[in-house]
mmCIF file with all atom_site columns, C-alpha atoms in Angstrom:
data_model
loop_
_atom_site.group_PDB
_atom_site.id
_atom_site.type_symbol
_atom_site.label_atom_id
_atom_site.label_alt_id
_atom_site.label_comp_id
_atom_site.label_asym_id
_atom_site.label_entity_id
_atom_site.label_seq_id
_atom_site.pdbx_PDB_ins_code
_atom_site.Cartn_x
_atom_site.Cartn_y
_atom_site.Cartn_z
_atom_site.occupancy
_atom_site.B_iso_or_equiv
_atom_site.pdbx_formal_charge
_atom_site.auth_seq_id
_atom_site.auth_comp_id
_atom_site.auth_asym_id
_atom_site.auth_atom_id
_atom_site.pdbx_PDB_model_num
ATOM 1   C CA . UNK A 1 1   ? 8.015   -3.615  -22.482 1.00 85.00 ? 1   UNK A CA 1
ATOM 2   C CA . UNK A 1 2   ? 6.019   -1.200  -20.360 1.00 90.00 ? 2   UNK A CA 1
ATOM 3   C CA . UNK A 1 3   ? 6.882   1.619   -17.991 1.00 93.00 ? 3   UNK A CA 1
ATOM 4   C CA . UNK A 1 4   ? 6.051   1.275   -14.308 1.00 96.00 ? 4   UNK A CA 1
ATOM 5   C CA . UNK A 1 5   ? 6.272   4.038   -11.717 1.00 98.00 ? 5   UNK A CA 1
ATOM 6   C CA . UNK A 1 6   ? 7.286   3.124   -8.172  1.00 98.00 ? 6   UNK A CA 1
ATOM 7   C CA . UNK A 1 7   ? 6.060   5.834   -5.791  1.00 98.00 ? 7   UNK A CA 1
ATOM 8   C CA . UNK A 1 8   ? 6.660   6.085   -2.050  1.00 98.00 ? 8   UNK A CA 1
ATOM 9   C CA . UNK A 1 9   ? 3.314   7.506   -0.953  1.00 98.00 ? 9   UNK A CA 1
ATOM 10  C CA . UNK A 1 10  ? 3.522   9.689   2.145   1.00 97.00 ? 10  UNK A CA 1
ATOM 11  C CA . UNK A 1 11  ? 1.155   9.553   5.102   1.00 97.00 ? 11  UNK A CA 1
ATOM 12  C CA . UNK A 1 12  ? -2.207  11.277  4.530   1.00 96.00 ? 12  UNK A CA 1
ATOM 13  C CA . UNK A 1 13  ? -1.994  11.404  0.747   1.00 97.00 ? 13  UNK A CA 1
ATOM 14  C CA . UNK A 1 14  ? -4.857  9.995   -1.317  1.00 96.00 ? 14  UNK A CA 1
ATOM 15  C CA . UNK A 1 15  ? -3.899  7.263   -3.790  1.00 96.00 ? 15  UNK A CA 1
ATOM 16  C CA . UNK A 1 16  ? -5.722  9.134   -6.553  1.00 95.00 ? 16  UNK A CA 1
ATOM 17  C CA . UNK A 1 17  ? -5.213  12.359  -8.493  1.00 95.00 ? 17  UNK A CA 1
ATOM 18  C CA . UNK A 1 18  ? -8.169  14.412  -7.210  1.00 92.00 ? 18  UNK A CA 1
ATOM 19  C CA . UNK A 1 19  ? -9.946  14.811  -3.895  1.00 91.00 ? 19  UNK A CA 1
ATOM 20  C CA . UNK A 1 20  ? -13.611 14.363  -4.690  1.00 81.00 ? 20  UNK A CA 1
ATOM 21  C CA . UNK A 1 21  ? -14.423 14.650  -0.999  1.00 74.00 ? 21  UNK A CA 1
ATOM 22  C CA . UNK A 1 22  ? -13.287 18.285  -0.901  1.00 62.00 ? 22  UNK A CA 1
ATOM 23  C CA . UNK A 1 23  ? -16.553 19.567  -2.392  1.00 57.00 ? 23  UNK A CA 1
ATOM 24  C CA . UNK A 1 24  ? -18.693 21.906  -0.299  1.00 61.00 ? 24  UNK A CA 1
ATOM 25  C CA . UNK A 1 25  ? -15.944 24.188  0.949   1.00 59.00 ? 25  UNK A CA 1
ATOM 26  C CA . UNK A 1 26  ? -13.795 21.670  2.814   1.00 71.00 ? 26  UNK A CA 1
ATOM 27  C CA . UNK A 1 27  ? -10.052 21.863  2.295   1.00 80.00 ? 27  UNK A CA 1
ATOM 28  C CA . UNK A 1 28  ? -8.725  19.434  -0.312  1.00 86.00 ? 28  UNK A CA 1
ATOM 29  C CA . UNK A 1 29  ? -6.440  16.673  0.871   1.00 92.00 ? 29  UNK A CA 1
ATOM 30  C CA . UNK A 1 30  ? -3.066  15.929  -0.681  1.00 95.00 ? 30  UNK A CA 1
ATOM 31  C CA . UNK A 1 31  ? -3.256  13.696  -3.753  1.00 96.00 ? 31  UNK A CA 1
ATOM 32  C CA . UNK A 1 32  ? -0.920  12.019  -6.226  1.00 97.00 ? 32  UNK A CA 1
ATOM 33  C CA . UNK A 1 33  ? -1.128  15.160  -8.367  1.00 96.00 ? 33  UNK A CA 1
ATOM 34  C CA . UNK A 1 34  ? 0.946   16.967  -5.726  1.00 97.00 ? 34  UNK A CA 1
ATOM 35  C CA . UNK A 1 35  ? 3.846   14.582  -6.375  1.00 97.00 ? 35  UNK A CA 1
ATOM 36  C CA . UNK A 1 36  ? 3.479   13.119  -9.874  1.00 97.00 ? 36  UNK A CA 1
ATOM 37  C CA . UNK A 1 37  ? 3.347   15.388  -12.917 1.00 94.00 ? 37  UNK A CA 1
ATOM 38  C CA . UNK A 1 38  ? 3.080   12.468  -15.329 1.00 93.00 ? 38  UNK A CA 1
ATOM 39  C CA . UNK A 1 39  ? 0.058   12.346  -17.654 1.00 92.00 ? 39  UNK A CA 1
ATOM 40  C CA . UNK A 1 40  ? -2.156  9.315   -18.217 1.00 92.00 ? 40  UNK A CA 1
ATOM 41  C CA . UNK A 1 41  ? -0.854  7.049   -15.484 1.00 95.00 ? 41  UNK A CA 1
ATOM 42  C CA . UNK A 1 42  ? -3.133  5.198   -13.099 1.00 94.00 ? 42  UNK A CA 1
ATOM 43  C CA . UNK A 1 43  ? -2.598  3.415   -9.777  1.00 96.00 ? 43  UNK A CA 1
ATOM 44  C CA . UNK A 1 44  ? -2.392  -0.358  -9.963  1.00 94.00 ? 44  UNK A CA 1
ATOM 45  C CA . UNK A 1 45  ? -4.313  -0.976  -6.775  1.00 91.00 ? 45  UNK A CA 1
ATOM 46  C CA . UNK A 1 46  ? -4.601  1.442   -3.889  1.00 91.00 ? 46  UNK A CA 1
ATOM 47  C CA . UNK A 1 47  ? -3.124  2.361   -0.532  1.00 96.00 ? 47  UNK A CA 1
ATOM 48  C CA . UNK A 1 48  ? -5.148  3.885   2.291   1.00 96.00 ? 48  UNK A CA 1
ATOM 49  C CA . UNK A 1 49  ? -4.930  7.598   3.073   1.00 96.00 ? 49  UNK A CA 1
ATOM 50  C CA . UNK A 1 50  ? -3.330  6.910   6.457   1.00 96.00 ? 50  UNK A CA 1
ATOM 51  C CA . UNK A 1 51  ? -0.902  4.267   5.171   1.00 98.00 ? 51  UNK A CA 1
ATOM 52  C CA . UNK A 1 52  ? 2.498   4.902   3.615   1.00 98.00 ? 52  UNK A CA 1
ATOM 53  C CA . UNK A 1 53  ? 4.792   3.224   1.156   1.00 98.00 ? 53  UNK A CA 1
ATOM 54  C CA . UNK A 1 54  ? 4.852   1.600   -2.222  1.00 98.00 ? 54  UNK A CA 1
ATOM 55  C CA . UNK A 1 55  ? 2.212   2.481   -4.790  1.00 98.00 ? 55  UNK A CA 1
ATOM 56  C CA . UNK A 1 56  ? 2.619   1.341   -8.403  1.00 97.00 ? 56  UNK A CA 1
ATOM 57  C CA . UNK A 1 57  ? 1.292   3.322   -11.358 1.00 97.00 ? 57  UNK A CA 1
ATOM 58  C CA . UNK A 1 58  ? 1.224   2.587   -15.080 1.00 96.00 ? 58  UNK A CA 1
ATOM 59  C CA . UNK A 1 59  ? -0.470  3.574   -18.329 1.00 94.00 ? 59  UNK A CA 1
ATOM 60  C CA . UNK A 1 60  ? -0.763  -0.062  -19.417 1.00 92.00 ? 60  UNK A CA 1
ATOM 61  C CA . UNK A 1 61  ? -4.055  -1.788  -18.682 1.00 90.00 ? 61  UNK A CA 1
ATOM 62  C CA . UNK A 1 62  ? -2.592  -5.298  -18.932 1.00 89.00 ? 62  UNK A CA 1
ATOM 63  C CA . UNK A 1 63  ? 0.139   -4.485  -16.435 1.00 91.00 ? 63  UNK A CA 1
ATOM 64  C CA . UNK A 1 64  ? -2.315  -2.807  -14.096 1.00 91.00 ? 64  UNK A CA 1
ATOM 65  C CA . UNK A 1 65  ? -4.480  -5.931  -14.139 1.00 89.00 ? 65  UNK A CA 1
ATOM 66  C CA . UNK A 1 66  ? -1.480  -8.182  -13.510 1.00 89.00 ? 66  UNK A CA 1
ATOM 67  C CA . UNK A 1 67  ? -0.576  -6.179  -10.401 1.00 91.00 ? 67  UNK A CA 1
ATOM 68  C CA . UNK A 1 68  ? -3.996  -5.350  -8.964  1.00 89.00 ? 68  UNK A CA 1
ATOM 69  C CA . UNK A 1 69  ? -6.147  -8.392  -9.758  1.00 87.00 ? 69  UNK A CA 1
ATOM 70  C CA . UNK A 1 70  ? -7.095  -10.301 -6.571  1.00 82.00 ? 70  UNK A CA 1
ATOM 71  C CA . UNK A 1 71  ? -7.235  -13.505 -8.641  1.00 84.00 ? 71  UNK A CA 1
ATOM 72  C CA . UNK A 1 72  ? -3.488  -13.334 -9.369  1.00 86.00 ? 72  UNK A CA 1
ATOM 73  C CA . UNK A 1 73  ? -2.618  -13.139 -5.646  1.00 86.00 ? 73  UNK A CA 1
ATOM 74  C CA . UNK A 1 74  ? 0.498   -10.981 -6.044  1.00 92.00 ? 74  UNK A CA 1
ATOM 75  C CA . UNK A 1 75  ? 2.165   -10.911 -2.596  1.00 96.00 ? 75  UNK A CA 1
ATOM 76  C CA . UNK A 1 76  ? 2.429   -7.607  -0.751  1.00 97.00 ? 76  UNK A CA 1
ATOM 77  C CA . UNK A 1 77  ? 4.756   -7.066  2.202   1.00 98.00 ? 77  UNK A CA 1
ATOM 78  C CA . UNK A 1 78  ? 4.092   -4.520  4.925   1.00 98.00 ? 78  UNK A CA 1
ATOM 79  C CA . UNK A 1 79  ? 6.175   -3.124  7.760   1.00 98.00 ? 79  UNK A CA 1
ATOM 80  C CA . UNK A 1 80  ? 3.790   -2.717  10.677  1.00 98.00 ? 80  UNK A CA 1
ATOM 81  C CA . UNK A 1 81  ? 4.356   -0.852  13.922  1.00 98.00 ? 81  UNK A CA 1
ATOM 82  C CA . UNK A 1 82  ? 1.940   -2.095  16.550  1.00 98.00 ? 82  UNK A CA 1
ATOM 83  C CA . UNK A 1 83  ? 1.030   -1.146  20.077  1.00 96.00 ? 83  UNK A CA 1
ATOM 84  C CA . UNK A 1 84  ? 2.659   -3.575  22.511  1.00 96.00 ? 84  UNK A CA 1
ATOM 85  C CA . UNK A 1 85  ? 5.362   -6.227  22.194  1.00 97.00 ? 85  UNK A CA 1
ATOM 86  C CA . UNK A 1 86  ? 4.067   -8.595  19.528  1.00 97.00 ? 86  UNK A CA 1
ATOM 87  C CA . UNK A 1 87  ? 3.733   -12.109 20.948  1.00 97.00 ? 87  UNK A CA 1
ATOM 88  C CA . UNK A 1 88  ? 4.531   -15.496 19.421  1.00 98.00 ? 88  UNK A CA 1
ATOM 89  C CA . UNK A 1 89  ? 0.860   -16.416 19.656  1.00 98.00 ? 89  UNK A CA 1
ATOM 90  C CA . UNK A 1 90  ? -0.171  -13.300 17.726  1.00 98.00 ? 90  UNK A CA 1
ATOM 91  C CA . UNK A 1 91  ? 2.394   -13.994 15.007  1.00 98.00 ? 91  UNK A CA 1
ATOM 92  C CA . UNK A 1 92  ? 1.113   -17.569 14.719  1.00 98.00 ? 92  UNK A CA 1
ATOM 93  C CA . UNK A 1 93  ? -2.480  -16.358 14.436  1.00 97.00 ? 93  UNK A CA 1
ATOM 94  C CA . UNK A 1 94  ? -1.559  -13.858 11.732  1.00 98.00 ? 94  UNK A CA 1
ATOM 95  C CA . UNK A 1 95  ? 0.366   -16.527 9.820   1.00 98.00 ? 95  UNK A CA 1
ATOM 96  C CA . UNK A 1 96  ? -2.440  -19.088 9.989   1.00 97.00 ? 96  UNK A CA 1
ATOM 97  C CA . UNK A 1 97  ? -5.179  -16.564 9.215   1.00 96.00 ? 97  UNK A CA 1
ATOM 98  C CA . UNK A 1 98  ? -7.465  -14.611 11.510  1.00 96.00 ? 98  UNK A CA 1
ATOM 99  C CA . UNK A 1 99  ? -11.240 -14.346 11.501  1.00 96.00 ? 99  UNK A CA 1
ATOM 100 C CA . UNK A 1 100 ? -12.519 -10.960 10.326  1.00 96.00 ? 100 UNK A CA 1
ATOM 101 C CA . UNK A 1 101 ? -16.097 -9.781  9.926   1.00 95.00 ? 101 UNK A CA 1
ATOM 102 C CA . UNK A 1 102 ? -15.894 -10.580 6.197   1.00 94.00 ? 102 UNK A CA 1
ATOM 103 C CA . UNK A 1 103 ? -14.415 -14.051 6.713   1.00 95.00 ? 103 UNK A CA 1
ATOM 104 C CA . UNK A 1 104 ? -11.049 -15.631 7.563   1.00 96.00 ? 104 UNK A CA 1
ATOM 105 C CA . UNK A 1 105 ? -7.887  -14.302 5.978   1.00 96.00 ? 105 UNK A CA 1
ATOM 106 C CA . UNK A 1 106 ? -5.597  -16.457 3.889   1.00 95.00 ? 106 UNK A CA 1
ATOM 107 C CA . UNK A 1 107 ? -2.400  -17.783 5.482   1.00 95.00 ? 107 UNK A CA 1
ATOM 108 C CA . UNK A 1 108 ? 0.265   -15.081 5.639   1.00 97.00 ? 108 UNK A CA 1
ATOM 109 C CA . UNK A 1 109 ? 3.920   -14.668 6.575   1.00 98.00 ? 109 UNK A CA 1
ATOM 110 C CA . UNK A 1 110 ? 4.417   -12.835 9.867   1.00 98.00 ? 110 UNK A CA 1
ATOM 111 C CA . UNK A 1 111 ? 7.771   -12.255 11.561  1.00 98.00 ? 111 UNK A CA 1
ATOM 112 C CA . UNK A 1 112 ? 9.218   -9.836  14.083  1.00 98.00 ? 112 UNK A CA 1
ATOM 113 C CA . UNK A 1 113 ? 11.594  -7.226  12.747  1.00 98.00 ? 113 UNK A CA 1
ATOM 114 C CA . UNK A 1 114 ? 13.738  -4.489  14.295  1.00 98.00 ? 114 UNK A CA 1
ATOM 115 C CA . UNK A 1 115 ? 12.541  -0.930  13.890  1.00 97.00 ? 115 UNK A CA 1
ATOM 116 C CA . UNK A 1 116 ? 13.460  -0.036  10.299  1.00 97.00 ? 116 UNK A CA 1
ATOM 117 C CA . UNK A 1 117 ? 15.705  2.916   9.408   1.00 95.00 ? 117 UNK A CA 1
ATOM 118 C CA . UNK A 1 118 ? 13.032  4.987   7.682   1.00 96.00 ? 118 UNK A CA 1
ATOM 119 C CA . UNK A 1 119 ? 11.826  8.557   7.248   1.00 96.00 ? 119 UNK A CA 1
ATOM 120 C CA . UNK A 1 120 ? 10.001  10.263  10.129  1.00 94.00 ? 120 UNK A CA 1
ATOM 121 C CA . UNK A 1 121 ? 6.253   10.371  9.801   1.00 94.00 ? 121 UNK A CA 1
ATOM 122 C CA . UNK A 1 122 ? 4.574   13.774  9.701   1.00 91.00 ? 122 UNK A CA 1
ATOM 123 C CA . UNK A 1 123 ? 2.719   14.059  12.014  1.00 91.00 ? 123 UNK A CA 1
ATOM 124 C CA . UNK A 1 124 ? 4.529   11.509  14.183  1.00 92.00 ? 124 UNK A CA 1
ATOM 125 C CA . UNK A 1 125 ? 2.916   8.431   15.686  1.00 93.00 ? 125 UNK A CA 1
ATOM 126 C CA . UNK A 1 126 ? 1.379   9.193   19.063  1.00 86.00 ? 126 UNK A CA 1
ATOM 127 C CA . UNK A 1 127 ? 3.081   7.108   21.737  1.00 82.00 ? 127 UNK A CA 1
ATOM 128 C CA . UNK A 1 128 ? 2.002   6.287   25.266  1.00 83.00 ? 128 UNK A CA 1
ATOM 129 C CA . UNK A 1 129 ? 4.871   6.219   27.751  1.00 83.00 ? 129 UNK A CA 1
ATOM 130 C CA . UNK A 1 130 ? 3.541   3.166   29.581  1.00 87.00 ? 130 UNK A CA 1
ATOM 131 C CA . UNK A 1 131 ? 2.982   1.011   26.488  1.00 90.00 ? 131 UNK A CA 1
ATOM 132 C CA . UNK A 1 132 ? 5.867   -0.164  24.274  1.00 94.00 ? 132 UNK A CA 1
ATOM 133 C CA . UNK A 1 133 ? 5.637   -0.606  20.521  1.00 96.00 ? 133 UNK A CA 1
ATOM 134 C CA . UNK A 1 134 ? 7.115   -3.219  18.206  1.00 97.00 ? 134 UNK A CA 1
ATOM 135 C CA . UNK A 1 135 ? 7.464   -3.943  14.483  1.00 98.00 ? 135 UNK A CA 1
ATOM 136 C CA . UNK A 1 136 ? 6.553   -6.928  12.377  1.00 98.00 ? 136 UNK A CA 1
ATOM 137 C CA . UNK A 1 137 ? 6.827   -7.796  8.695   1.00 98.00 ? 137 UNK A CA 1
ATOM 138 C CA . UNK A 1 138 ? 3.582   -9.144  7.265   1.00 98.00 ? 138 UNK A CA 1
ATOM 139 C CA . UNK A 1 139 ? 3.152   -10.585 3.756   1.00 98.00 ? 139 UNK A CA 1
ATOM 140 C CA . UNK A 1 140 ? -0.356  -11.194 2.430   1.00 97.00 ? 140 UNK A CA 1
ATOM 141 C CA . UNK A 1 141 ? -1.793  -12.286 -0.922  1.00 95.00 ? 141 UNK A CA 1
ATOM 142 C CA . UNK A 1 142 ? -5.165  -10.563 -0.761  1.00 92.00 ? 142 UNK A CA 1
ATOM 143 C CA . UNK A 1 143 ? -6.260  -6.963  -0.487  1.00 86.00 ? 143 UNK A CA 1
ATOM 144 C CA . UNK A 1 144 ? -9.405  -6.402  1.528   1.00 90.00 ? 144 UNK A CA 1
ATOM 145 C CA . UNK A 1 145 ? -10.275 -2.968  2.833   1.00 91.00 ? 145 UNK A CA 1
ATOM 146 C CA . UNK A 1 146 ? -7.868  -2.013  5.650   1.00 95.00 ? 146 UNK A CA 1
ATOM 147 C CA . UNK A 1 147 ? -6.955  -5.657  5.962   1.00 96.00 ? 147 UNK A CA 1
ATOM 148 C CA . UNK A 1 148 ? -3.598  -5.402  7.735   1.00 98.00 ? 148 UNK A CA 1
ATOM 149 C CA . UNK A 1 149 ? -4.968  -3.046  10.379  1.00 98.00 ? 149 UNK A CA 1
ATOM 150 C CA . UNK A 1 150 ? -7.931  -5.342  10.985  1.00 98.00 ? 150 UNK A CA 1
ATOM 151 C CA . UNK A 1 151 ? -5.673  -8.396  11.174  1.00 98.00 ? 151 UNK A CA 1
ATOM 152 C CA . UNK A 1 152 ? -3.346  -6.980  13.822  1.00 98.00 ? 152 UNK A CA 1
ATOM 153 C CA . UNK A 1 153 ? -6.303  -5.654  15.821  1.00 98.00 ? 153 UNK A CA 1
ATOM 154 C CA . UNK A 1 154 ? -7.926  -9.098  15.725  1.00 97.00 ? 154 UNK A CA 1
ATOM 155 C CA . UNK A 1 155 ? -4.656  -10.559 17.028  1.00 97.00 ? 155 UNK A CA 1
ATOM 156 C CA . UNK A 1 156 ? -4.671  -8.053  19.913  1.00 97.00 ? 156 UNK A CA 1
ATOM 157 C CA . UNK A 1 157 ? -2.086  -5.566  18.650  1.00 97.00 ? 157 UNK A CA 1
ATOM 158 C CA . UNK A 1 158 ? -3.512  -2.392  17.075  1.00 97.00 ? 158 UNK A CA 1
ATOM 159 C CA . UNK A 1 159 ? -1.545  -0.908  14.188  1.00 97.00 ? 159 UNK A CA 1
ATOM 160 C CA . UNK A 1 160 ? 0.100   2.460   14.815  1.00 97.00 ? 160 UNK A CA 1
ATOM 161 C CA . UNK A 1 161 ? 2.006   2.875   11.561  1.00 98.00 ? 161 UNK A CA 1
ATOM 162 C CA . UNK A 1 162 ? 1.683   0.945   8.314   1.00 98.00 ? 162 UNK A CA 1
ATOM 163 C CA . UNK A 1 163 ? 4.199   0.991   5.459   1.00 98.00 ? 163 UNK A CA 1
ATOM 164 C CA . UNK A 1 164 ? 3.900   -1.121  2.329   1.00 98.00 ? 164 UNK A CA 1
ATOM 165 C CA . UNK A 1 165 ? 7.435   -2.180  1.499   1.00 98.00 ? 165 UNK A CA 1
ATOM 166 C CA . UNK A 1 166 ? 7.006   -4.625  -1.384  1.00 98.00 ? 166 UNK A CA 1
ATOM 167 C CA . UNK A 1 167 ? 4.583   -5.542  -4.156  1.00 97.00 ? 167 UNK A CA 1
ATOM 168 C CA . UNK A 1 168 ? 5.674   -8.648  -6.038  1.00 94.00 ? 168 UNK A CA 1
ATOM 169 C CA . UNK A 1 169 ? 9.306   -8.046  -7.061  1.00 94.00 ? 169 UNK A CA 1
ATOM 170 C CA . UNK A 1 170 ? 9.218   -4.257  -6.523  1.00 97.00 ? 170 UNK A CA 1
ATOM 171 C CA . UNK A 1 171 ? 10.282  -2.562  -3.287  1.00 98.00 ? 171 UNK A CA 1
ATOM 172 C CA . UNK A 1 172 ? 10.762  0.858   -1.710  1.00 97.00 ? 172 UNK A CA 1
ATOM 173 C CA . UNK A 1 173 ? 14.539  0.511   -1.728  1.00 96.00 ? 173 UNK A CA 1
ATOM 174 C CA . UNK A 1 174 ? 16.199  3.830   -2.544  1.00 96.00 ? 174 UNK A CA 1
ATOM 175 C CA . UNK A 1 175 ? 12.993  5.879   -2.409  1.00 98.00 ? 175 UNK A CA 1
ATOM 176 C CA . UNK A 1 176 ? 12.443  8.611   0.148   1.00 97.00 ? 176 UNK A CA 1
ATOM 177 C CA . UNK A 1 177 ? 8.910   9.535   1.135   1.00 97.00 ? 177 UNK A CA 1
ATOM 178 C CA . UNK A 1 178 ? 7.280   11.400  -1.756  1.00 97.00 ? 178 UNK A CA 1
ATOM 179 C CA . UNK A 1 179 ? 9.845   10.226  -4.323  1.00 98.00 ? 179 UNK A CA 1
ATOM 180 C CA . UNK A 1 180 ? 9.336   7.981   -7.345  1.00 98.00 ? 180 UNK A CA 1
ATOM 181 C CA . UNK A 1 181 ? 11.338  6.193   -9.997  1.00 97.00 ? 181 UNK A CA 1
ATOM 182 C CA . UNK A 1 182 ? 10.496  4.619   -13.334 1.00 96.00 ? 182 UNK A CA 1
ATOM 183 C CA . UNK A 1 183 ? 11.317  1.050   -14.352 1.00 95.00 ? 183 UNK A CA 1
ATOM 184 C CA . UNK A 1 184 ? 10.542  -0.992  -17.443 1.00 93.00 ? 184 UNK A CA 1
ATOM 185 C CA . UNK A 1 185 ? 8.929   -4.408  -17.187 1.00 91.00 ? 185 UNK A CA 1
ATOM 186 C CA . UNK A 1 186 ? 7.794   -7.150  -19.555 1.00 83.00 ? 186 UNK A CA 1
ATOM 187 C CA . UNK A 1 187 ? 4.088   -7.103  -20.268 1.00 75.00 ? 187 UNK A CA 1
ATOM 188 C CA . UNK A 1 188 ? 2.067   -10.306 -19.905 1.00 60.00 ? 188 UNK A CA 1
ATOM 189 C CA . UNK A 1 189 ? 2.044   -12.400 -23.078 1.00 62.00 ? 189 UNK A CA 1
ATOM 190 C CA . UNK A 1 190 ? -0.599  -11.341 -25.580 1.00 56.00 ? 190 UNK A CA 1
ATOM 191 C CA . UNK A 1 191 ? -1.203  -7.925  -24.000 1.00 52.00 ? 191 UNK A CA 1
ATOM 192 C CA . UNK A 1 192 ? -1.838  -4.818  -26.054 1.00 51.00 ? 192 UNK A CA 1
ATOM 193 C CA . UNK A 1 193 ? 1.174   -2.599  -25.413 1.00 43.00 ? 193 UNK A CA 1
ATOM 194 C CA . UNK A 1 194 ? -0.685  0.477   -26.669 1.00 45.00 ? 194 UNK A CA 1
ATOM 195 C CA . UNK A 1 195 ? -3.549  0.106   -24.222 1.00 45.00 ? 195 UNK A CA 1
ATOM 196 C CA . UNK A 1 196 ? -3.923  2.035   -21.027 1.00 45.00 ? 196 UNK A CA 1
ATOM 197 C CA . UNK A 1 197 ? -6.243  1.595   -18.043 1.00 50.00 ? 197 UNK A CA 1
ATOM 198 C CA . UNK A 1 198 ? -9.677  2.480   -19.308 1.00 43.00 ? 198 UNK A CA 1
ATOM 199 C CA . UNK A 1 199 ? -9.175  0.708   -22.628 1.00 40.00 ? 199 UNK A CA 1
ATOM 200 C CA . UNK A 1 200 ? -9.125  -2.807  -21.235 1.00 36.00 ? 200 UNK A CA 1
ATOM 201 C CA . UNK A 1 201 ? -12.338 -2.799  -19.234 1.00 37.00 ? 201 UNK A CA 1
ATOM 202 C CA . UNK A 1 202 ? -14.997 -0.716  -17.512 1.00 34.00 ? 202 UNK A CA 1
ATOM 203 C CA . UNK A 1 203 ? -14.365 1.627   -14.629 1.00 37.00 ? 203 UNK A CA 1
ATOM 204 C CA . UNK A 1 204 ? -10.741 2.498   -15.343 1.00 39.00 ? 204 UNK A CA 1
ATOM 205 C CA . UNK A 1 205 ? -11.228 6.246   -15.049 1.00 40.00 ? 205 UNK A CA 1
ATOM 206 C CA . UNK A 1 206 ? -12.593 5.767   -11.569 1.00 38.00 ? 206 UNK A CA 1
ATOM 207 C CA . UNK A 1 207 ? -9.283  4.208   -10.626 1.00 41.00 ? 207 UNK A CA 1
ATOM 208 C CA . UNK A 1 208 ? -7.679  7.603   -11.133 1.00 49.00 ? 208 UNK A CA 1
ATOM 209 C CA . UNK A 1 209 ? -10.235 9.494   -9.086  1.00 44.00 ? 209 UNK A CA 1
ATOM 210 C CA . UNK A 1 210 ? -11.594 6.950   -6.617  1.00 41.00 ? 210 UNK A CA 1
ATOM 211 C CA . UNK A 1 211 ? -11.596 7.863   -2.946  1.00 39.00 ? 211 UNK A CA 1
ATOM 212 C CA . UNK A 1 212 ? -9.156  6.059   -0.675  1.00 37.00 ? 212 UNK A CA 1
#
């Protein structure tokens, strides 16, 4: 068994424990260290600075790999607020895969959804009175840089707010923005339960300090 931390990352918080970009006199940005006082845990994957929602952390290298590895294609579900009333054609394009500058995306699941009952964003999304907004639920099995935002833009509906709701079997349910909870999970067969990220391969320390 291993311990997994489910954290609801707020808007404009780095998914790392230090702000390396604050050197040279600039003000440091908020980081995981402002919310998590737990030693020797590392994000399993990342979430952009201007995105919100579920971020998983663990001290177990095998579990981190199981969650973050692109080869394992763990599904991730996002709640996406877009500019405009999302059309059937756009949903079909998102589901079939859209062409991005780094190649076509894999098929996804894309459906309309009502506006979710969630925490207010600080600062709030900037709305234009003449343009409506709508929400969709999008599930993907890959994790390119800013992929969801690029997908909705390619389909003609720019993203205004992006919340990751689910990773695999884990969701945000019961977590307010900035809150976390711990769960225990079974490690993959044959894993070293005493290992932590950094002991299973190169570059693990950078996962704790990498820029978003």
